[in-house]
Structures are given as structure tokens and as C-alpha cells.
């Protein structure tokens, strides 16, 4: 099952040390940076070089890399690279939503990027390729590779509000029970026994109670995002006006749910794993996964619980140097 369609990669990045960006954020949100208490959503781990090295070495099939920022770029980035497209927020996000310091309006408007391929893989800058990949790891016959596992939402933490809002919107358009009946082969394929059990158990009712999210990369289709805007313009328009994250937000995972419940996916198990950086002090599992390249993708998620930032950053950078020591053509 070959994949001949063009596939792009999109990655978001922000330089939290940029004084102009800090001033703009404070002006529009009232949130001022506090020295020593940087927001974990923006904190720089100095690992972006390894993100580009991973793409060059492990994803030679990519057509273009769309590097999306708020008119920022690292000094070492080679903007002349033939596969690199530097995209500013003002290039594709409607003016009425700018400036924004909330990742959700950025993600929900990615389909507006000029020239972006219909099929693209979305990355945050803490999600890295660490082993050889192929197009079929992300898309097969034009369908995003993904896996359905139904399970109730856990109402814990601020992010649970976003998940709840996603499900509420999706439930206006889909019956999970009907989706399971129609696409049962896809829902039950590439599953563990527990995954099959959960899908049958939670697929008996029409409503989506929750779904397993893998918090790594995600393959997307521009047309799905466009459909979301067509069907839920008022909802997304309201969300995109939020300068920082709020309890009313919806995120790009809703486009994933739309694909899954439409049967618009190719069933495949995840090829990566999520680790939280605050666990590095008492477990070597993440570093071992990275150094031994146990999977193809790793997410090293920073959290507000991170209390040893400098130490853990050193550990992560040293691990990357072992598998990606050579400068890429994306670097000057």
C-alpha cells in the first residue's frame, strides 16, 4: 500500500526570551513574565536543532517543513533551505484573532497556510523523530494513520475543560454508536484486547464520553479543518478570540475525532511515546527510550511540575547528541 501523495510537516515554535514578544504578550493579556517561573508552554529546552536534525535524517520523504512562529526565528536557522517554509502568524491567521498567545487559534487555522499539502503531520516542538520513518507511518492511501480507543474523560486539571468542549462539539455531529456500527472493522483493528473491550463497552451509547489521545505527532487533513469551520464557525470564531488559554477553548484534537468518527483514517498503532520531563529525576526510562531509539517518535512534555529544568535540559541535550550529533542542512 504505497503512499505517493505529498506530505508536509508543520511545527510551531516560540522564543519565550524575546523581549518584544514578552512586551506584546503582557500588553494584550496582562500576563507578565516572572524570572525563574517561566510558562512551561513556552520555555525553551534548546532542542529545536535536534528536531530539524531528526526530520532531515529520519523523514527524507517530507516535501516541506512549515515552521510557524510569531515572526520569530532562531539565529542559526537556514531560511534558504529548499524544504523550509517560514510562516508567520500574520501570513495565515485572520487579523481579528491576532496577536494570539494561545496555541488553539494557531492550530485551528493551520489549513489556511498557503501551499500546505492536503495531508500534513502536525508537531509541537517537543515532539521529535528519533528513528527512520516512512510515509506509511503517517498516511496510507491518503488516510491519516490513527487508532480509536474510547474511554471516559478524566476530569483532572485545566486541560480537561478543552477535552470536554471538544467532545461536546463533536457530539452535535456524530453518534459514536452509529460510527462503531459503520466502521467496526477500523474501530477494532490494531487494538489490544483491552482496546477492543473499551470500544465495544463505550460504543454502545450515541455520545462520545472520551477518547485516548496519544500526545505525540498527529496526521491531519486540511479539508477536515475546513469542514470544522464550515459546520462550527460560531464556536471556532469565539475560541480564536481568546488571547490565552481559557476554559472555553477547543483544540485541533477535535479534527482528529472528526476523522475517526467519520471512518476517515487507516487503523494503526502509535509509533511514539509521551514522557513528562519532571519524571527524569527518578526514572531513566525516557532517556533510555531516546538513546536506544526504542520508537520512532518521542514527546518530552514540559509541565509546571518541572522543578529541575536546567538539570533535565542537560540530560535531554546530551541524549540527543548521542543519536543526532551532526549539524543538519537546516542549520547555518
Short mmCIF file of N, CA and C in Angstrom, two decimals, residues 145-225:
data_model
loop_
_atom_site.label_atom_id
_atom_site.label_comp_id
_atom_site.label_asym_id
_atom_site.label_seq_id
_atom_site.Cartn_x
_atom_site.Cartn_y
_atom_site.Cartn_z
N UNK A 145 -3.03 7.81 9.57
CA UNK A 145 -2.87 6.62 10.40
C UNK A 145 -3.19 6.98 11.85
N UNK A 146 -4.13 6.26 12.42
CA UNK A 146 -4.58 6.59 13.78
C UNK A 146 -5.23 5.37 14.40
N UNK A 147 -5.62 5.53 15.64
CA UNK A 147 -6.13 4.42 16.43
C UNK A 147 -7.25 4.91 17.33
N UNK A 148 -8.39 4.23 17.31
CA UNK A 148 -9.53 4.61 18.15
C UNK A 148 -9.51 3.80 19.43
N UNK A 149 -9.49 4.48 20.56
CA UNK A 149 -9.75 3.81 21.83
C UNK A 149 -10.68 4.69 22.66
N UNK A 150 -11.91 4.26 22.78
CA UNK A 150 -12.90 5.02 23.54
C UNK A 150 -12.67 4.79 25.03
N UNK A 151 -12.72 5.87 25.80
CA UNK A 151 -12.63 5.79 27.25
C UNK A 151 -13.10 7.11 27.84
N UNK A 152 -13.68 7.08 29.02
CA UNK A 152 -14.23 8.31 29.62
C UNK A 152 -13.14 9.33 29.91
N UNK A 153 -13.50 10.58 29.81
CA UNK A 153 -12.58 11.66 30.16
C UNK A 153 -12.31 11.65 31.65
N UNK A 154 -11.09 11.97 32.03
CA UNK A 154 -10.73 12.10 33.44
C UNK A 154 -10.78 13.59 33.78
N UNK A 155 -11.72 14.03 34.60
CA UNK A 155 -11.86 15.47 34.89
C UNK A 155 -10.80 15.96 35.85
N UNK A 156 -9.56 16.05 35.33
CA UNK A 156 -8.44 16.46 36.16
C UNK A 156 -7.64 17.54 35.43
N UNK A 157 -7.42 18.65 36.10
CA UNK A 157 -6.59 19.70 35.53
C UNK A 157 -7.33 20.60 34.56
N UNK A 158 -6.68 21.71 34.25
CA UNK A 158 -7.28 22.74 33.40
C UNK A 158 -7.58 22.22 32.00
N UNK A 159 -6.71 21.35 31.46
CA UNK A 159 -6.87 20.89 30.09
C UNK A 159 -8.13 20.05 29.89
N UNK A 160 -8.67 19.50 30.96
CA UNK A 160 -9.89 18.69 30.86
C UNK A 160 -11.05 19.51 30.31
N UNK A 161 -11.05 20.81 30.56
CA UNK A 161 -12.11 21.66 30.01
C UNK A 161 -12.08 21.65 28.48
N UNK A 162 -10.86 21.72 27.91
CA UNK A 162 -10.73 21.70 26.46
C UNK A 162 -11.24 20.38 25.89
N UNK A 163 -10.88 19.27 26.53
CA UNK A 163 -11.35 17.96 26.07
C UNK A 163 -12.87 17.89 26.12
N UNK A 164 -13.45 18.34 27.22
CA UNK A 164 -14.91 18.34 27.36
C UNK A 164 -15.56 19.16 26.25
N UNK A 165 -14.99 20.32 25.95
CA UNK A 165 -15.53 21.18 24.90
C UNK A 165 -15.42 20.51 23.53
N UNK A 166 -14.29 19.82 23.29
CA UNK A 166 -14.14 19.07 22.04
C UNK A 166 -15.26 18.05 21.88
N UNK A 167 -15.48 17.26 22.92
CA UNK A 167 -16.47 16.19 22.85
C UNK A 167 -17.88 16.76 22.67
N UNK A 168 -18.14 17.84 23.38
CA UNK A 168 -19.46 18.44 23.27
C UNK A 168 -19.74 18.89 21.84
N UNK A 169 -18.75 19.47 21.19
CA UNK A 169 -18.92 19.90 19.80
C UNK A 169 -19.08 18.69 18.88
N UNK A 170 -18.24 17.69 19.04
CA UNK A 170 -18.30 16.50 18.19
C UNK A 170 -19.63 15.78 18.34
N UNK A 171 -20.18 15.75 19.56
CA UNK A 171 -21.45 15.07 19.80
C UNK A 171 -22.63 15.73 19.09
N UNK A 172 -22.44 16.96 18.66
CA UNK A 172 -23.50 17.61 17.89
C UNK A 172 -23.58 17.06 16.47
N UNK A 173 -22.57 16.32 16.04
CA UNK A 173 -22.50 15.88 14.65
C UNK A 173 -22.39 14.37 14.47
N UNK A 174 -22.05 13.65 15.52
CA UNK A 174 -21.84 12.21 15.39
C UNK A 174 -22.51 11.43 16.50
N UNK A 175 -22.90 10.21 16.17
CA UNK A 175 -23.30 9.21 17.15
C UNK A 175 -22.18 8.17 17.18
N UNK A 176 -21.56 7.98 18.34
CA UNK A 176 -20.49 7.00 18.45
C UNK A 176 -21.03 5.61 18.15
N UNK A 177 -22.23 5.33 18.60
CA UNK A 177 -22.85 4.02 18.36
C UNK A 177 -22.96 3.75 16.86
N UNK A 178 -23.43 4.74 16.12
CA UNK A 178 -23.57 4.59 14.66
C UNK A 178 -22.20 4.47 13.99
N UNK A 179 -21.22 5.25 14.48
CA UNK A 179 -19.88 5.20 13.89
C UNK A 179 -19.25 3.83 14.09
N UNK A 180 -19.45 3.24 15.27
CA UNK A 180 -18.91 1.92 15.54
C UNK A 180 -19.55 0.87 14.63
N UNK A 181 -20.86 0.96 14.46
CA UNK A 181 -21.56 0.02 13.58
C UNK A 181 -21.05 0.13 12.15
N UNK A 182 -20.87 1.35 11.69
CA UNK A 182 -20.50 1.58 10.30
C UNK A 182 -19.04 1.25 10.03
N UNK A 183 -18.18 1.52 11.01
CA UNK A 183 -16.74 1.38 10.79
C UNK A 183 -16.13 0.40 11.79
N UNK A 184 -16.86 -0.64 12.16
CA UNK A 184 -16.42 -1.51 13.24
C UNK A 184 -15.07 -2.17 12.95
N UNK A 185 -14.80 -2.47 11.69
CA UNK A 185 -13.51 -3.10 11.36
C UNK A 185 -12.35 -2.17 11.71
N UNK A 186 -12.52 -0.89 11.43
CA UNK A 186 -11.46 0.08 11.73
C UNK A 186 -11.37 0.33 13.23
N UNK A 187 -12.51 0.34 13.91
CA UNK A 187 -12.51 0.59 15.35
C UNK A 187 -11.85 -0.55 16.12
N UNK A 188 -11.94 -1.76 15.59
CA UNK A 188 -11.46 -2.93 16.33
C UNK A 188 -10.10 -3.44 15.85
N UNK A 189 -9.64 -2.92 14.69
CA UNK A 189 -8.35 -3.37 14.16
C UNK A 189 -7.21 -2.64 14.86
N UNK A 190 -6.04 -3.29 14.90
CA UNK A 190 -4.83 -2.72 15.51
C UNK A 190 -5.07 -2.33 16.96
N UNK A 191 -5.86 -3.16 17.67
CA UNK A 191 -6.19 -2.90 19.05
C UNK A 191 -5.71 -4.02 19.95
N UNK A 192 -5.43 -3.68 21.18
CA UNK A 192 -5.20 -4.68 22.22
C UNK A 192 -6.55 -5.24 22.63
N UNK A 193 -6.53 -6.31 23.42
CA UNK A 193 -7.78 -6.87 23.93
C UNK A 193 -8.55 -5.81 24.71
N UNK A 194 -7.83 -5.04 25.53
CA UNK A 194 -8.49 -4.01 26.33
C UNK A 194 -9.08 -2.93 25.43
N UNK A 195 -8.38 -2.60 24.35
CA UNK A 195 -8.91 -1.60 23.42
C UNK A 195 -10.20 -2.05 22.77
N UNK A 196 -10.26 -3.31 22.36
CA UNK A 196 -11.48 -3.86 21.78
C UNK A 196 -12.61 -3.82 22.80
N UNK A 197 -12.30 -4.23 24.03
CA UNK A 197 -13.31 -4.24 25.10
C UNK A 197 -13.86 -2.84 25.35
N UNK A 198 -12.96 -1.86 25.43
CA UNK A 198 -13.40 -0.48 25.69
C UNK A 198 -14.25 0.06 24.56
N UNK A 199 -13.87 -0.21 23.33
CA UNK A 199 -14.63 0.31 22.19
C UNK A 199 -16.03 -0.28 22.15
N UNK A 200 -16.15 -1.56 22.46
CA UNK A 200 -17.47 -2.19 22.48
C UNK A 200 -18.29 -1.65 23.66
N UNK A 201 -17.63 -1.51 24.82
CA UNK A 201 -18.33 -1.04 26.02
C UNK A 201 -18.82 0.40 25.85
N UNK A 202 -17.92 1.30 25.45
CA UNK A 202 -18.28 2.71 25.39
C UNK A 202 -18.88 3.11 24.04
N UNK A 203 -18.95 2.15 23.12
CA UNK A 203 -19.58 2.41 21.83
C UNK A 203 -21.04 2.01 21.79
N UNK A 204 -21.59 1.64 22.93
CA UNK A 204 -23.00 1.21 22.98
C UNK A 204 -23.95 2.41 23.01
N UNK A 205 -23.45 3.57 23.39
CA UNK A 205 -24.28 4.77 23.52
C UNK A 205 -23.92 5.75 22.40
N UNK A 206 -24.82 6.67 22.09
CA UNK A 206 -24.54 7.61 20.99
C UNK A 206 -23.47 8.64 21.32
N UNK A 207 -23.26 8.94 22.61
CA UNK A 207 -22.40 10.07 22.96
C UNK A 207 -20.95 9.67 23.17
N UNK A 208 -20.06 10.57 22.78
CA UNK A 208 -18.64 10.39 23.00
C UNK A 208 -18.30 10.85 24.41
N UNK A 209 -17.90 9.90 25.27
CA UNK A 209 -17.52 10.22 26.64
C UNK A 209 -16.06 10.62 26.74
N UNK A 210 -15.30 10.17 25.78
CA UNK A 210 -13.88 10.45 25.79
C UNK A 210 -13.16 9.52 24.84
N UNK A 211 -11.89 9.82 24.57
CA UNK A 211 -11.11 9.03 23.63
C UNK A 211 -9.64 9.14 24.00
N UNK A 212 -8.89 8.05 23.83
CA UNK A 212 -7.47 8.05 24.12
C UNK A 212 -6.74 9.00 23.17
N UNK A 213 -5.99 9.92 23.74
CA UNK A 213 -5.15 10.83 22.97
C UNK A 213 -3.70 10.48 23.25
N UNK A 214 -2.88 10.48 22.19
CA UNK A 214 -1.53 9.98 22.32
C UNK A 214 -0.48 11.06 22.54
N UNK A 215 -0.84 12.31 22.41
CA UNK A 215 0.03 13.44 22.74
C UNK A 215 1.42 13.29 22.12
N UNK A 216 1.42 12.92 20.84
CA UNK A 216 2.67 12.94 20.09
C UNK A 216 2.39 13.75 18.82
N UNK A 217 2.88 13.32 17.67
CA UNK A 217 2.53 13.96 16.41
C UNK A 217 1.09 13.58 16.07
N UNK A 218 0.51 14.25 15.07
CA UNK A 218 -0.81 13.84 14.61
C UNK A 218 -0.94 14.14 13.12
N UNK A 219 -1.30 13.15 12.31
CA UNK A 219 -1.55 13.40 10.89
C UNK A 219 -2.92 14.05 10.71
N UNK A 220 -2.98 15.08 9.88
CA UNK A 220 -4.22 15.83 9.68
C UNK A 220 -4.48 16.03 8.19
N UNK A 221 -5.72 16.39 7.91
CA UNK A 221 -6.13 16.76 6.56
C UNK A 221 -6.66 18.19 6.60
N UNK A 222 -6.19 19.01 5.67
CA UNK A 222 -6.69 20.39 5.61
C UNK A 222 -8.20 20.43 5.46
N UNK A 223 -8.72 19.51 4.65
CA UNK A 223 -10.16 19.52 4.36
C UNK A 223 -10.99 19.27 5.62
N UNK A 224 -10.45 18.52 6.59
CA UNK A 224 -11.19 18.28 7.83
C UNK A 224 -11.29 19.55 8.66
N UNK A 225 -10.18 20.29 8.75
CA UNK A 225 -10.23 21.57 9.45
C UNK A 225 -11.19 22.54 8.77
#
